[in-house]
CSV table of C-alpha atoms and ligand atoms in Angstrom, one decimal:
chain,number,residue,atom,x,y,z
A,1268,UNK,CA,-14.1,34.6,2.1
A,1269,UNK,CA,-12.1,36.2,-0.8
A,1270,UNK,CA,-14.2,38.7,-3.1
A,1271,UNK,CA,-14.1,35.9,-6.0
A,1272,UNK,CA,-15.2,33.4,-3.9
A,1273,UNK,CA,-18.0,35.4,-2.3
A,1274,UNK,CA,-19.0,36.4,-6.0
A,1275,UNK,CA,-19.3,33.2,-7.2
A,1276,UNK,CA,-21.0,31.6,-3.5
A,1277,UNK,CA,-22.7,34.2,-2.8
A,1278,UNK,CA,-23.3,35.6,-6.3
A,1279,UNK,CA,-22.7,39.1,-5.2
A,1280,UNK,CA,-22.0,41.9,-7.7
A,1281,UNK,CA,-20.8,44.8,-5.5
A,1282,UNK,CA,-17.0,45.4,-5.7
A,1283,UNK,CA,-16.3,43.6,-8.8
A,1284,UNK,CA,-13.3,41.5,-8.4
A,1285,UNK,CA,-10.3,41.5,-10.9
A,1286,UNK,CA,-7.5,39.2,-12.3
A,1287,UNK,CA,-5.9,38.6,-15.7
A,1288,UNK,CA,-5.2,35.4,-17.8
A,1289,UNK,CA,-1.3,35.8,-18.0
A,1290,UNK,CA,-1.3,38.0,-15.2
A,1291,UNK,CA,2.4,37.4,-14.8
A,1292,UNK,CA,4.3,37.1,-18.0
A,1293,UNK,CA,6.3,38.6,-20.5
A,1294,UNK,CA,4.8,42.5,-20.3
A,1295,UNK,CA,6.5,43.0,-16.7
A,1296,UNK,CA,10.3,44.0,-17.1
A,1297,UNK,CA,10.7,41.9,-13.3
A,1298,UNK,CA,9.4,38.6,-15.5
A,1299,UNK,CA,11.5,39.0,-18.5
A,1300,UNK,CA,14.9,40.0,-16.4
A,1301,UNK,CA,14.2,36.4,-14.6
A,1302,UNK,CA,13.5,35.2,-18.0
A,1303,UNK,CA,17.1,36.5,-19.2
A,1304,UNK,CA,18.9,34.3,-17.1
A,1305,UNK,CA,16.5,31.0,-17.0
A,1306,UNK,CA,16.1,30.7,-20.8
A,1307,UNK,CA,14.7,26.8,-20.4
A,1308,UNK,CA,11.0,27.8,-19.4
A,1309,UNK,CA,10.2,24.1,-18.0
A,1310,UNK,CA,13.1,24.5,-15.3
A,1311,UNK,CA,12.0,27.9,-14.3
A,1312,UNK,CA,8.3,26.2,-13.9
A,1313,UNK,CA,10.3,23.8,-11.7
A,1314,UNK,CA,12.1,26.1,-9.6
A,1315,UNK,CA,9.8,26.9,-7.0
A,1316,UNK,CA,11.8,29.8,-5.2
A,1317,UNK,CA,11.6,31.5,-8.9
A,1318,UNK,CA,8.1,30.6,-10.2
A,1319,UNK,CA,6.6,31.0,-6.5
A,1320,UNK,CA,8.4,35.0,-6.8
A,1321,UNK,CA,7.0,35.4,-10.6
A,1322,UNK,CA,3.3,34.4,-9.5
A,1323,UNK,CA,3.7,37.0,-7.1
A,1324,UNK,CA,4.8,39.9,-9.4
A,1325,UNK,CA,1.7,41.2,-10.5
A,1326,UNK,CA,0.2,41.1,-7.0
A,1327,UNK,CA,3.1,43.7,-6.1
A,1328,UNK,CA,2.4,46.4,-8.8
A,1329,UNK,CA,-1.5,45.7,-8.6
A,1330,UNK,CA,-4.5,45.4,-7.0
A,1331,UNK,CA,-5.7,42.1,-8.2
A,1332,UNK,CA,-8.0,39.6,-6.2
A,1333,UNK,CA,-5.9,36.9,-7.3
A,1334,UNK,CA,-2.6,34.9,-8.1
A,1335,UNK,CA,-2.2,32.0,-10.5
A,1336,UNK,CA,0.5,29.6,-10.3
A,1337,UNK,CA,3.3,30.1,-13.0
A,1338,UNK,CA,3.3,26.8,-14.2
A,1339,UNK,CA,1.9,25.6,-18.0
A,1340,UNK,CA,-0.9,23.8,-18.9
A,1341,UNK,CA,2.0,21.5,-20.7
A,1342,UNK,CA,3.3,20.7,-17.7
A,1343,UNK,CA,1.0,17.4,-17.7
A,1344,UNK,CA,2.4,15.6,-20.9
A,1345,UNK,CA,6.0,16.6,-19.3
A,1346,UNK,CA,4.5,15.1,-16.2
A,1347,UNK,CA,3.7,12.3,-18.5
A,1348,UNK,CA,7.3,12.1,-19.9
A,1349,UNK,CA,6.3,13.6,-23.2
A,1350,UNK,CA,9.2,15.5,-24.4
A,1351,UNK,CA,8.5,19.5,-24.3
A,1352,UNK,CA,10.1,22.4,-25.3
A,1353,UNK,CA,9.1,26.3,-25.7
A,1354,UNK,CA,11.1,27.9,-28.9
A,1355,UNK,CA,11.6,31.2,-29.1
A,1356,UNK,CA,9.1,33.1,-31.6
A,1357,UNK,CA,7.8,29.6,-31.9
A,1358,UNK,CA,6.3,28.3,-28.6
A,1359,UNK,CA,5.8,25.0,-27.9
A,1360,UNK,CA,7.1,22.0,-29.4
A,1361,UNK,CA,6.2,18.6,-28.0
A,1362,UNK,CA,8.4,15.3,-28.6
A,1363,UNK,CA,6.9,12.3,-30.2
A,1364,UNK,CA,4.2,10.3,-28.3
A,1365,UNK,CA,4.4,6.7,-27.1
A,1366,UNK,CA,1.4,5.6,-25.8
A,1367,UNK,CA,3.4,2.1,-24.8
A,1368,UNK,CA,5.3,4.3,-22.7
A,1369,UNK,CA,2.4,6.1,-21.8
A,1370,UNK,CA,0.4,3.6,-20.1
A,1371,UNK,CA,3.5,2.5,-17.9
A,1372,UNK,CA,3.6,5.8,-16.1
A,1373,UNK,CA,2.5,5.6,-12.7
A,1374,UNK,CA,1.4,8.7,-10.0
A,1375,UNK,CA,4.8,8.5,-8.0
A,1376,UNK,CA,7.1,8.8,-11.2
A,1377,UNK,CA,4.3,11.3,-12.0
A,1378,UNK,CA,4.5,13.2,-8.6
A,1379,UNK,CA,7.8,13.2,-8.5
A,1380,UNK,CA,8.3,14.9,-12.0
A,1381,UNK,CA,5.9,17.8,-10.8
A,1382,UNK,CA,6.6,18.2,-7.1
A,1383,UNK,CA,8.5,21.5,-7.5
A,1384,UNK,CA,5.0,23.0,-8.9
A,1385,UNK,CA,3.0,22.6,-5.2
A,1386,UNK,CA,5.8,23.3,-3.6
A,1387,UNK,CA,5.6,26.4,-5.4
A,1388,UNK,CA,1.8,26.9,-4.8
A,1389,UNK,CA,2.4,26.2,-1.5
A,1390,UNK,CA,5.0,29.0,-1.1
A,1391,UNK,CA,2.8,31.3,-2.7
A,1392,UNK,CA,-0.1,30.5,-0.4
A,1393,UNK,CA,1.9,30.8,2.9
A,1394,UNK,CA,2.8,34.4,2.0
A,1395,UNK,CA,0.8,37.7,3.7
A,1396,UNK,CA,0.3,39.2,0.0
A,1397,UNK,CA,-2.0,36.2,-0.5
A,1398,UNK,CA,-4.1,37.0,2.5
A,1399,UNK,CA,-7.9,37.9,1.2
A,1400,UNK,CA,-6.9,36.9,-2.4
A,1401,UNK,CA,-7.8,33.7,-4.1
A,1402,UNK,CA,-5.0,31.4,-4.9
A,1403,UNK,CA,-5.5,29.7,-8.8
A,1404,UNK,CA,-4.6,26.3,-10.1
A,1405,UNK,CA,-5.0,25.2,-13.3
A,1406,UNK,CA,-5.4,22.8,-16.1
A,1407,UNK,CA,-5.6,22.1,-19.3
A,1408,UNK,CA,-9.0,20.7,-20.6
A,1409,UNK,CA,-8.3,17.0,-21.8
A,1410,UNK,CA,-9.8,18.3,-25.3
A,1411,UNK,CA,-6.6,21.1,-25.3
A,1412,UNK,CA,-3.8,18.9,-24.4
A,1413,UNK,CA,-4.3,16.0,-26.7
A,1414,UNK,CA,-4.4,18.5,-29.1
A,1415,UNK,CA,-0.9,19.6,-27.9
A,1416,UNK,CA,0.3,16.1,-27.7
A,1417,UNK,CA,-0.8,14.6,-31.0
A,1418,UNK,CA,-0.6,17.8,-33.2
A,1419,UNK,CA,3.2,18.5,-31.1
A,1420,UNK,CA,3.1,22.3,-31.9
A,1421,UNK,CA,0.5,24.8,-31.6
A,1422,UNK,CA,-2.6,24.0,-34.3
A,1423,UNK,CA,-3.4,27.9,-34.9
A,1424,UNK,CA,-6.3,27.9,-36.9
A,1425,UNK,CA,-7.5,24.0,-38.0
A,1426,UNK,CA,-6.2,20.3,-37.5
A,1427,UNK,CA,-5.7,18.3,-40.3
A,1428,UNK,CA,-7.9,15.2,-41.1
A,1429,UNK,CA,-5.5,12.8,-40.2
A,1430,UNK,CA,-5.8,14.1,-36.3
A,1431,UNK,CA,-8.6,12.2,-35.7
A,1432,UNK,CA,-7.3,8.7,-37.5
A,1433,UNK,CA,-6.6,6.7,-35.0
A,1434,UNK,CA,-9.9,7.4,-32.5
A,1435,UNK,CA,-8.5,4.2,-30.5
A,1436,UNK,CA,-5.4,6.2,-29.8
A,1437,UNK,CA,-7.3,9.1,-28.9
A,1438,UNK,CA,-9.7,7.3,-26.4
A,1439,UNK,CA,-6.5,5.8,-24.2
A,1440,UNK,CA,-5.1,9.1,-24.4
A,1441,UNK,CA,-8.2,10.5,-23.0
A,1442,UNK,CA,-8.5,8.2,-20.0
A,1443,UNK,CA,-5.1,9.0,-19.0
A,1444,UNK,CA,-5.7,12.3,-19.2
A,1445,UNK,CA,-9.0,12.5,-17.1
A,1446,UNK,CA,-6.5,9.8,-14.2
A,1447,UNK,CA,-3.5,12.6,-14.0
A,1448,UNK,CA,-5.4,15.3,-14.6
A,1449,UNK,CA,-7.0,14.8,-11.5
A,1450,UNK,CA,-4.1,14.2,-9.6
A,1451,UNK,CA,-2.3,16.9,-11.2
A,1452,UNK,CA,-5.8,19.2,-9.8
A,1453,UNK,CA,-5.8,17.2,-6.4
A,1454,UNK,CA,-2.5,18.1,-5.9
A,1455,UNK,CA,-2.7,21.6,-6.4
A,1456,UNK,CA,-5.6,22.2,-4.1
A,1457,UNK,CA,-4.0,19.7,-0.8
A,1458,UNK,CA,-1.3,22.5,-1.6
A,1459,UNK,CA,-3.1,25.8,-1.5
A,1460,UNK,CA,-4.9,26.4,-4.7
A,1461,UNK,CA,-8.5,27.5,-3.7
A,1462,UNK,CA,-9.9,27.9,-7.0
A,1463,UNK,CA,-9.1,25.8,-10.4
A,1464,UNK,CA,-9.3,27.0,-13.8
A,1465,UNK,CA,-10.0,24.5,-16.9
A,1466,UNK,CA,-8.5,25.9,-19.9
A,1467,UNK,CA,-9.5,24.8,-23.4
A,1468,UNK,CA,-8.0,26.7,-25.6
A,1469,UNK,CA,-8.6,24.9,-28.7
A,1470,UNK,CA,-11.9,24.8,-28.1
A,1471,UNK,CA,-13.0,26.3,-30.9
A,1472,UNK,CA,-11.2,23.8,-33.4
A,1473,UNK,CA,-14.3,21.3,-33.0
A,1474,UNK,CA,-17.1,20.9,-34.9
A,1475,UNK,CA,-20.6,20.9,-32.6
A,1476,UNK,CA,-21.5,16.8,-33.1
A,1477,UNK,CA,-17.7,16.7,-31.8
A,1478,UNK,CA,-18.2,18.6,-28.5
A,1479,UNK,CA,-19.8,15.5,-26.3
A,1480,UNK,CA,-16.8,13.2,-27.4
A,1481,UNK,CA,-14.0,15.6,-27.1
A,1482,UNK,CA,-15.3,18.0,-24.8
A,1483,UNK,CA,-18.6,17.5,-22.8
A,1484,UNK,CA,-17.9,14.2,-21.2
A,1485,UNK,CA,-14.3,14.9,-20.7
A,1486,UNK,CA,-14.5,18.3,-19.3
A,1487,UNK,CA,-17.5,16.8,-17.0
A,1488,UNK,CA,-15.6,14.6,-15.4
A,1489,UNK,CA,-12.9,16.9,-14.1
A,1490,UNK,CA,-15.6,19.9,-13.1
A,1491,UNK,CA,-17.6,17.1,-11.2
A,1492,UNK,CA,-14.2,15.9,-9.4
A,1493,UNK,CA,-12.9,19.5,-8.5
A,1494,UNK,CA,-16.6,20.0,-7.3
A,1495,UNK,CA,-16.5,17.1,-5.3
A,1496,UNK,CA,-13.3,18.5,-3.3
A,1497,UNK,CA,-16.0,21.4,-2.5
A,1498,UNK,CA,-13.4,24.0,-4.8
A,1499,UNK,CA,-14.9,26.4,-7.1
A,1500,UNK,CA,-14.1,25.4,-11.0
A,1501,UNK,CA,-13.9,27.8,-14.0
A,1502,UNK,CA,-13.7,26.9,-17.2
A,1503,UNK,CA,-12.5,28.5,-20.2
A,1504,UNK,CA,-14.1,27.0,-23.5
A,1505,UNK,CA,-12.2,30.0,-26.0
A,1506,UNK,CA,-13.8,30.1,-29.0
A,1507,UNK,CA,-16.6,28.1,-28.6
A,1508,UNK,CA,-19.9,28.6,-30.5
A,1509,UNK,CA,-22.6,27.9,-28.1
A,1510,UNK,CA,-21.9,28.9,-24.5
A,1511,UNK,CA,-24.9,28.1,-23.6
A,1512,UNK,CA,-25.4,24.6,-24.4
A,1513,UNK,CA,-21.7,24.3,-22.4
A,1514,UNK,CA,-23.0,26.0,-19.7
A,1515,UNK,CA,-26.3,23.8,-19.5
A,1516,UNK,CA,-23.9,20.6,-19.6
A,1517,UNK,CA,-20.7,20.9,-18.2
A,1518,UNK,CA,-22.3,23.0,-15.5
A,1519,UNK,CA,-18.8,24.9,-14.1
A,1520,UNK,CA,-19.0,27.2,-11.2
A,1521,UNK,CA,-17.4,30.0,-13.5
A,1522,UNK,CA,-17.7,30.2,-17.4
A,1523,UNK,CA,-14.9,32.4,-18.6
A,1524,UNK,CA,-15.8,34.2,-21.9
A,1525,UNK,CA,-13.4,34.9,-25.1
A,1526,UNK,CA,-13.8,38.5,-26.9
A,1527,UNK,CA,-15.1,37.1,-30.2
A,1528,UNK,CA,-18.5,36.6,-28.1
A,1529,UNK,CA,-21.4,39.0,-27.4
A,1530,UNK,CA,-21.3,40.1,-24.0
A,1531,UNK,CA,-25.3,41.4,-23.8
A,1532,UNK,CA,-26.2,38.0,-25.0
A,1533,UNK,CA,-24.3,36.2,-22.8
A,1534,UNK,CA,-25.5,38.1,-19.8
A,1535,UNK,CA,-29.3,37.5,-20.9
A,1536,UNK,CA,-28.7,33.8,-21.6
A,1537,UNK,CA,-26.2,32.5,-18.6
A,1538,UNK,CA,-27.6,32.5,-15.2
A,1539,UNK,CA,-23.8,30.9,-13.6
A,1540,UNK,CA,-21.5,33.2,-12.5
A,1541,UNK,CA,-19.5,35.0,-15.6
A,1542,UNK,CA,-15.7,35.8,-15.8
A,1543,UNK,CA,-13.7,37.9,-18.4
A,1544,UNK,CA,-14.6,39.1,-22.2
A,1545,UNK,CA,-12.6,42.0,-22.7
A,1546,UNK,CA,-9.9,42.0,-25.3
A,1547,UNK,CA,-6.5,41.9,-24.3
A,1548,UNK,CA,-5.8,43.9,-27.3
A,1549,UNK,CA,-7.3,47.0,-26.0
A,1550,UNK,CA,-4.7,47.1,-23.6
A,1551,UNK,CA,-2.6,48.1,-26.9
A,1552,UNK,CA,-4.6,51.1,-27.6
A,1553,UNK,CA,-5.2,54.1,-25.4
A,1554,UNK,CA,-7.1,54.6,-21.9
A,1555,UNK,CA,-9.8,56.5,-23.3
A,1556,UNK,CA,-10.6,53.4,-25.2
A,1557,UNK,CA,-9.7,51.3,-22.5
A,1558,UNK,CA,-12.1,53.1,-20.3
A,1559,UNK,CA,-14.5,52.7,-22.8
A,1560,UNK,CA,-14.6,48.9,-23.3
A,1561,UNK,CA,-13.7,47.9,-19.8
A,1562,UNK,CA,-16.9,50.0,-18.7
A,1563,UNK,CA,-18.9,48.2,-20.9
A,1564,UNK,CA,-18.5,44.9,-19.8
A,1565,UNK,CA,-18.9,46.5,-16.0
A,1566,UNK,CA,-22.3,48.0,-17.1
A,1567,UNK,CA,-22.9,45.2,-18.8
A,1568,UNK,CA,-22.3,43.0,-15.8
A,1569,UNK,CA,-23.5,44.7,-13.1
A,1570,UNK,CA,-26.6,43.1,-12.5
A,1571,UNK,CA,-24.8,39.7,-12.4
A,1572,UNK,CA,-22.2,37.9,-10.6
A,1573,UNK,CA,-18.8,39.0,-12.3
A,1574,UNK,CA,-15.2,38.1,-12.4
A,1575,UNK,CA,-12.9,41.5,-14.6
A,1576,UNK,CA,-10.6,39.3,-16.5
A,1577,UNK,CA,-9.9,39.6,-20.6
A,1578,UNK,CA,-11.0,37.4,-23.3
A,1579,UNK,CA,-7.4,35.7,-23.5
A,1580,UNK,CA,-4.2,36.3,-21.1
A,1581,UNK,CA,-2.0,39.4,-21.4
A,1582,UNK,CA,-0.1,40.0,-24.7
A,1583,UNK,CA,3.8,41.1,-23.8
A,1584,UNK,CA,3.4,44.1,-25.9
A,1585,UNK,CA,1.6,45.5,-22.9
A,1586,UNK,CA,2.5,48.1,-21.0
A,1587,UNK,CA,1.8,47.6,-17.3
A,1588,UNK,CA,0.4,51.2,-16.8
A,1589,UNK,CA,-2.5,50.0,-18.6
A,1590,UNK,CA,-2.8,47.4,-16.8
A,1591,UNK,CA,-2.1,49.7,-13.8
A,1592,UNK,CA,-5.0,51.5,-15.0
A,1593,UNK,CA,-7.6,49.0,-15.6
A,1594,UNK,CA,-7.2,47.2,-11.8
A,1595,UNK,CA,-8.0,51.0,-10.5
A,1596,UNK,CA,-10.9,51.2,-12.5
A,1597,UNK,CA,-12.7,48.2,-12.1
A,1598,UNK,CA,-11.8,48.6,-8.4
A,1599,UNK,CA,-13.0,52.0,-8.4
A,1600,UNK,CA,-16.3,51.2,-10.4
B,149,LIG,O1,8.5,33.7,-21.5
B,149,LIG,C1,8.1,32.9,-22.3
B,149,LIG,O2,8.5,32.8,-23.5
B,149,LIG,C2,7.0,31.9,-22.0
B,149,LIG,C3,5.6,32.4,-22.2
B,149,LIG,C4,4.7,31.5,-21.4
B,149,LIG,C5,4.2,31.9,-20.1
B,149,LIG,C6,4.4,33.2,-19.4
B,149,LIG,C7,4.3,30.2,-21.7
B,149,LIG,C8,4.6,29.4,-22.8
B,149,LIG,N1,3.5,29.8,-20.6
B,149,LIG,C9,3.4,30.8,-19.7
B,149,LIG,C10,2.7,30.7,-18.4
B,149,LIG,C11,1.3,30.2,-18.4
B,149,LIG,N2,0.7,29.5,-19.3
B,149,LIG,C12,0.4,30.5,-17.3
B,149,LIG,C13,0.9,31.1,-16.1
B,149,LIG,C14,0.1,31.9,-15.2
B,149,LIG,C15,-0.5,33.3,-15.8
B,149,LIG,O3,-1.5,33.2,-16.5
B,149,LIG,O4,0.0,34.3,-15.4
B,149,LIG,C16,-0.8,29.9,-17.7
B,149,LIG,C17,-2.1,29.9,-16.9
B,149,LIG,C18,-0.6,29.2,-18.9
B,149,LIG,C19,-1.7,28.5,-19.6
B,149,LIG,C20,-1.5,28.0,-21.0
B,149,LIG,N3,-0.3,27.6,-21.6
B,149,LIG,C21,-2.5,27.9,-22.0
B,149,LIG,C22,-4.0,28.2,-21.7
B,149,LIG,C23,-4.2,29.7,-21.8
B,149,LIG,C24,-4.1,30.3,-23.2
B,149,LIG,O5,-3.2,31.1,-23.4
B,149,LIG,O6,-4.9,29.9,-24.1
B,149,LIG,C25,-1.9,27.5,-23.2
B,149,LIG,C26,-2.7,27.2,-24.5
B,149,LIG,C27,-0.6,27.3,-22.9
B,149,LIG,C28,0.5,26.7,-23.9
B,149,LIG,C29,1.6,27.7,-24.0
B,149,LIG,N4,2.6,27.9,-23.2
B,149,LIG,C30,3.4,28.9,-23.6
B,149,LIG,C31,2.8,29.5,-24.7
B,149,LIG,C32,3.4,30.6,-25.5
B,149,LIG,C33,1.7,28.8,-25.0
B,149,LIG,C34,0.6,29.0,-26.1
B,149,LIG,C35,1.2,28.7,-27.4
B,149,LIG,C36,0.1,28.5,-28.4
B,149,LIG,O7,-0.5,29.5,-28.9
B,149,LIG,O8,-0.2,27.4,-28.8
């Protein structure tokens, strides 16, 4: 058993285990020099000798308990042939959506499209620097990625009205979603992936009479499936207002926490398993500080089953001595 797995089965706190959202990215000089020379960021996803050897970056500088497959939660709408392109200084930008064309899709065209991503994950999991480490797939929540696909670029801070006029649109979009996004999950864990993460990012967006629509049921559905493959599911609902009522209904194995959230409440009021909190931006600032705020969520913590990850993935402004420096501590804790 690998130390996440035995924290969140066995709900052990010794040894607290560690990974990072974004783990491999654009703070590691190795990344961006592959980066140089593969500026279309879809094909490097689909190159599975290059993304398998990225996802494995970090696990060569660092101690983490972890690697999780470079690959994009976008991925799925280009699965889904939903044009999708990252812009520099931008991010994404997603092509107009058909929903005629979208119902006509079917799981071999879909398979096909994203075949290079397991045989990445399954690359990554034959290799000895995986041994006694957990392997991560991931997804985005079906609340996220129809975001993505009807808004077409990143929301940032609200959607306007008009998002939600045409609820008959958003309700086929959903049930495709919750079809592929299991096959997309399926997939991954027939290749190697041992644990699956559910990202929402845009979590937060929603109003709190919107969450069983857009969220609950949705997200539900996918935990219950992953769960039913006898896999371990995490899910990430950034910038939600009441982890607690997620907790209590979508029931994940895992509930990752963002930074805006009180970590001593958290720990009083969620009896699952707990991953993440700290600030990514504290990697910015010094190691006294960093010292500081990482042992807070360890004290914090100790008492209950943990997961060391931040409140968001790893901005590239970081430099990976922090990083360096944070893995030694929580492993030295
Ligand atoms: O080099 C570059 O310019 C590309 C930057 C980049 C990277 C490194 C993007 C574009 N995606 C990724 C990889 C990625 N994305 C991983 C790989 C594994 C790892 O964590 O190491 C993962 C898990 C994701 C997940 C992802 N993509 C999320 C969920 C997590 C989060 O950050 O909230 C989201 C929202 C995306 C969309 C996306 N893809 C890329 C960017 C810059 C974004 C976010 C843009 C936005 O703010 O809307």
């Amino acid at each position: 058993m690998t130390p996440i797995q035995e924290t969140i089965l066995n709900k052990k706190t010794t040894n607290t285990p560690i990974w990072l959202m974004r783990q491999a990215g654009r703070y590691l000089p190795e990344f961006r020099e592959i980066r140089k020379n593969n500026p279309d960021f879809i094909k490097l996803c689909l190159n599975e000798t290059l993304s398998s050897e990225v996802t494995l970056q970090p696990l060569k500088r660092f101690e983490l308990d972890a690697a999780i497959i470079f690959s994009d939660i976008l991925m799925l709408p280009y699965g889904l042939n939903q044009k999708v392109e990252f812009k520099k200084d931008f991010g994404p930008q997603l092509g107009d959506l058909n929903i005629e064309d979208l119902v006509k899709i079917n799981e071999t065209e879909f398979l096909k499209k994203l075949d290079p991503v397991y045989k990445s994950i399954k690359k990554v999991s034959e290799q000895n620097l995986i041994n006694n480490k957990s392997l991560i797939g991931f997804v985005g929540a079906p609340w996220t990625l129809l975001v993505y696909m009807i808004n077409k670029h990143s929301p940032k801070k609200e959607l306007e009205k008009k998002f939600f006029e045409n609820k008959n649109l958003i309700k086929k979009i959903l049930l495709i979603l919750d079809k592929f996004l299991k096959i997309h999950i399926e997939q991954q864990i027939k290749n190697g992936a041992n644990v699956i993460q559910i990202f929402d990012s845009w979590a937060g967006l929603l109003d709190e009479n919107d969450l069983p629509n857009y969220i609950y049921n949705p997200t539900l559905s996918l935990v219950d499936y992953v769960k039913s493959l006898s896999v371990p599911v995490i899910c990430f609902p950034r910038g939600i207002k009441n982890y607690k009522n997620y907790c209590d209904v979508v029931n994940p194995d895992v509930v990752n926490i963002d930074y805006d959230v009180d970590p001593i409440s958290i720990s009083k009021l969620i009896n699952i398993p707990v991953q993440g909190g700290l600030d990514p931006k504290v990697l910015l600032t010094d190691i006294s500080n960093l010292k500081k705020q990482a042992l807070k969520y360890l004290d914090i913590f100790k008492d209950h089953p943990y997961i060391f990850n931040l409140g968001h993935g790893v901005l590239p402004q970081t430099n990976p001595e922090m990083v360096d420096y944070l893995v030694k501590m929580v492993k030295d804790y």
